[in-house]
Coordinates of C-alpha atoms in Angstrom, one line a residue:
M1 CA 112.1 125.5 108.3
K2 CA 112.3 128.8 110.0
Q3 CA 113.4 128.3 113.7
F4 CA 113.7 131.9 114.7
S5 CA 111.6 135.0 114.6
T6 CA 112.6 138.7 115.0
T7 CA 109.7 140.6 113.5
G8 CA 106.7 138.5 114.4
E9 CA 106.9 135.8 111.8
G10 CA 106.0 132.3 112.8
I11 CA 108.5 129.6 113.6
E12 CA 108.6 125.9 113.1
I13 CA 110.3 123.2 115.2
E14 CA 110.8 119.5 114.7
I15 CA 108.7 117.4 117.1
I16 CA 110.5 114.5 118.6
T17 CA 108.8 113.8 122.0
G18 CA 105.7 116.1 121.7
E19 CA 106.6 117.7 125.0
L20 CA 107.6 121.3 124.6
F21 CA 109.1 123.8 127.1
F22 CA 108.7 127.6 126.7
I23 CA 111.5 129.4 128.6
D24 CA 113.2 132.7 128.6
P25 CA 116.9 132.1 127.6
L26 CA 118.0 134.2 130.6
Y27 CA 116.5 131.5 132.9
L28 CA 118.7 128.9 131.2
G29 CA 121.8 130.7 132.5
K30 CA 120.5 130.6 136.1
I31 CA 119.7 126.9 135.9
A32 CA 123.0 126.0 134.1
T33 CA 125.1 127.5 136.9
T34 CA 124.6 124.3 138.8
P35 CA 124.9 121.5 136.3
D36 CA 125.2 118.8 139.0
R37 CA 121.8 119.6 140.4
I38 CA 120.3 119.3 136.9
K39 CA 122.1 116.1 136.0
N40 CA 121.4 114.3 139.2
T41 CA 117.6 114.9 139.0
E42 CA 115.0 112.5 137.8
K43 CA 114.0 113.6 134.3
S44 CA 111.7 110.8 133.1
R45 CA 108.6 113.0 133.3
A46 CA 108.9 116.4 131.6
K47 CA 105.9 118.1 133.3
E48 CA 107.1 117.1 136.8
Y49 CA 110.7 118.1 135.9
I50 CA 109.5 121.7 135.0
K51 CA 107.7 122.0 138.3
W52 CA 110.8 120.9 140.1
L53 CA 113.0 123.4 138.1
E54 CA 110.6 126.3 139.0
K55 CA 110.6 125.4 142.7
E56 CA 114.3 124.8 142.8
F57 CA 115.6 127.8 140.8
F58 CA 112.7 130.3 140.9
P59 CA 110.9 129.8 144.3
F60 CA 109.4 133.3 144.1
G61 CA 108.2 132.9 140.5
G62 CA 104.9 131.3 141.6
G63 CA 105.4 128.3 139.3
T64 CA 104.5 130.2 136.2
L65 CA 107.9 131.0 134.6
I66 CA 108.4 128.0 132.4
G67 CA 105.7 126.9 130.0
Y68 CA 104.8 123.3 129.1
K69 CA 102.8 122.2 126.0
L70 CA 102.0 118.7 124.9
V71 CA 101.4 118.2 121.2
P72 CA 100.9 114.9 119.4
K73 CA 104.2 113.2 118.8
D74 CA 103.3 112.4 115.3
T75 CA 102.7 116.1 114.4
G76 CA 106.2 116.1 112.8
I77 CA 106.5 119.9 112.8
Y78 CA 105.1 122.3 115.4
S79 CA 104.2 125.7 113.9
F80 CA 104.1 128.6 116.4
D81 CA 102.3 131.8 115.6
L82 CA 102.8 134.9 117.7
K83 CA 99.2 135.7 117.3
S84 CA 98.4 132.7 119.5
M85 CA 99.9 134.6 122.5
K86 CA 97.8 136.5 125.0
L87 CA 98.7 138.4 128.1
F88 CA 98.5 136.2 131.2
D89 CA 96.2 137.5 133.9
E90 CA 98.2 136.8 137.1
D91 CA 95.2 137.9 139.2
N92 CA 93.0 135.1 137.8
E93 CA 93.4 132.4 140.5
E94 CA 92.0 129.6 138.3
L95 CA 94.5 130.4 135.5
E96 CA 97.3 130.7 138.0
S97 CA 96.4 127.2 139.4
Q98 CA 96.2 125.7 135.9
S99 CA 99.6 127.3 135.0
V100 CA 101.3 126.0 138.1
Q101 CA 100.0 122.5 137.4
K102 CA 101.1 122.9 133.7
N103 CA 97.6 122.2 132.4
I104 CA 97.8 125.4 130.3
T105 CA 100.8 126.9 128.5
S106 CA 101.9 130.1 130.2
F107 CA 105.4 131.5 130.9
G108 CA 107.3 134.5 132.0
V109 CA 109.7 136.6 129.9
D110 CA 112.3 139.0 131.3
S111 CA 114.6 139.3 128.3
G112 CA 112.1 140.1 125.5
S113 CA 112.6 136.7 124.0
F114 CA 112.0 133.0 124.6
L115 CA 112.9 129.6 123.5
I116 CA 110.6 126.7 122.6
I117 CA 112.4 123.4 123.2
D118 CA 111.4 119.8 122.6
W119 CA 112.0 117.8 125.8
V120 CA 114.6 115.6 124.1
N121 CA 116.8 118.7 123.7
F122 CA 116.3 120.3 127.1
Q123 CA 119.4 119.1 128.8
K124 CA 121.7 119.6 125.8
I125 CA 120.4 123.2 125.2
F126 CA 121.8 124.2 128.6
E127 CA 125.3 123.2 127.3
L128 CA 124.9 124.7 123.8
V129 CA 122.9 127.9 124.1
K130 CA 124.1 130.9 126.1
F131 CA 122.0 134.0 126.3
D132 CA 124.8 136.4 125.4
D133 CA 125.7 134.3 122.3
L134 CA 122.2 133.6 121.1
L135 CA 121.7 135.0 117.6
P136 CA 118.7 134.9 115.3
D137 CA 121.1 133.8 112.5
Q138 CA 120.8 130.7 110.3
Q139 CA 124.4 129.7 110.6
Y140 CA 124.1 129.8 114.4
F141 CA 121.0 127.6 114.3
D142 CA 122.6 125.2 111.8
N143 CA 125.5 124.8 114.2
I144 CA 123.3 124.0 117.2
N145 CA 121.1 121.7 115.1
Q146 CA 124.1 119.8 114.0
Q147 CA 125.2 119.3 117.6
L148 CA 121.7 118.3 118.6
G149 CA 121.1 116.0 115.7
N150 CA 117.6 117.6 115.1
K151 CA 115.7 120.9 114.7
G152 CA 113.6 120.5 117.9
W153 CA 114.0 124.0 119.2
G154 CA 113.2 127.6 118.2
Y155 CA 113.9 131.2 119.3
V156 CA 111.4 134.1 119.4
L157 CA 112.6 137.7 119.8
S158 CA 110.0 140.3 120.6
P159 CA 109.0 142.3 117.5
G160 CA 108.8 145.3 119.7
I161 CA 106.3 147.9 121.0
D162 CA 103.5 148.9 118.6
S163 CA 104.3 145.9 116.4
G164 CA 100.7 144.7 116.4
Y165 CA 101.5 141.7 118.5
V166 CA 100.6 141.1 122.2
F167 CA 104.2 139.9 122.7
E168 CA 106.0 143.2 123.0
G169 CA 108.7 142.1 125.5
D170 CA 108.8 141.4 129.2
G171 CA 105.7 140.0 130.9
S172 CA 103.7 136.9 131.4
Y173 CA 102.0 135.2 128.5
L174 CA 99.5 132.5 127.7
V175 CA 99.7 130.4 124.5
E176 CA 96.4 129.1 123.2

């Protein structure tokens, strides 16, 4: 199971809850700076929790920085292909509204990379993954997986400009 991508190859993550978050690892750092605010917040509903995070930590982001995707829980493995990414048209009011409500999967990227995290791991990832330490290295992933007790997360680094992929770095993206 390949959980990280650096040159455009697909990744796979273990599905535990079926609720996936798409988030730039830089944003984890901002959220993690106030762990009490995170721990003392109702987290029973993932979609509502993402909306709360965006309002609380990124009030000027328009509600489109963190992506949400629901996949069947019995899927087992979620395969993500970079070819499923499109540029997100922020001027399209209908898409913007659907994104804010988390009815489509769109998210923002500032670091040229993003994480896909199964809901069950979201809180723990704040403690384990730091942007400056994040490595697309199997030993690094094995260590995090061991602490999580599963493989319900993945990391995608932009393959770069002129790579043939829409995801070239910073921007807003839509996942089909």
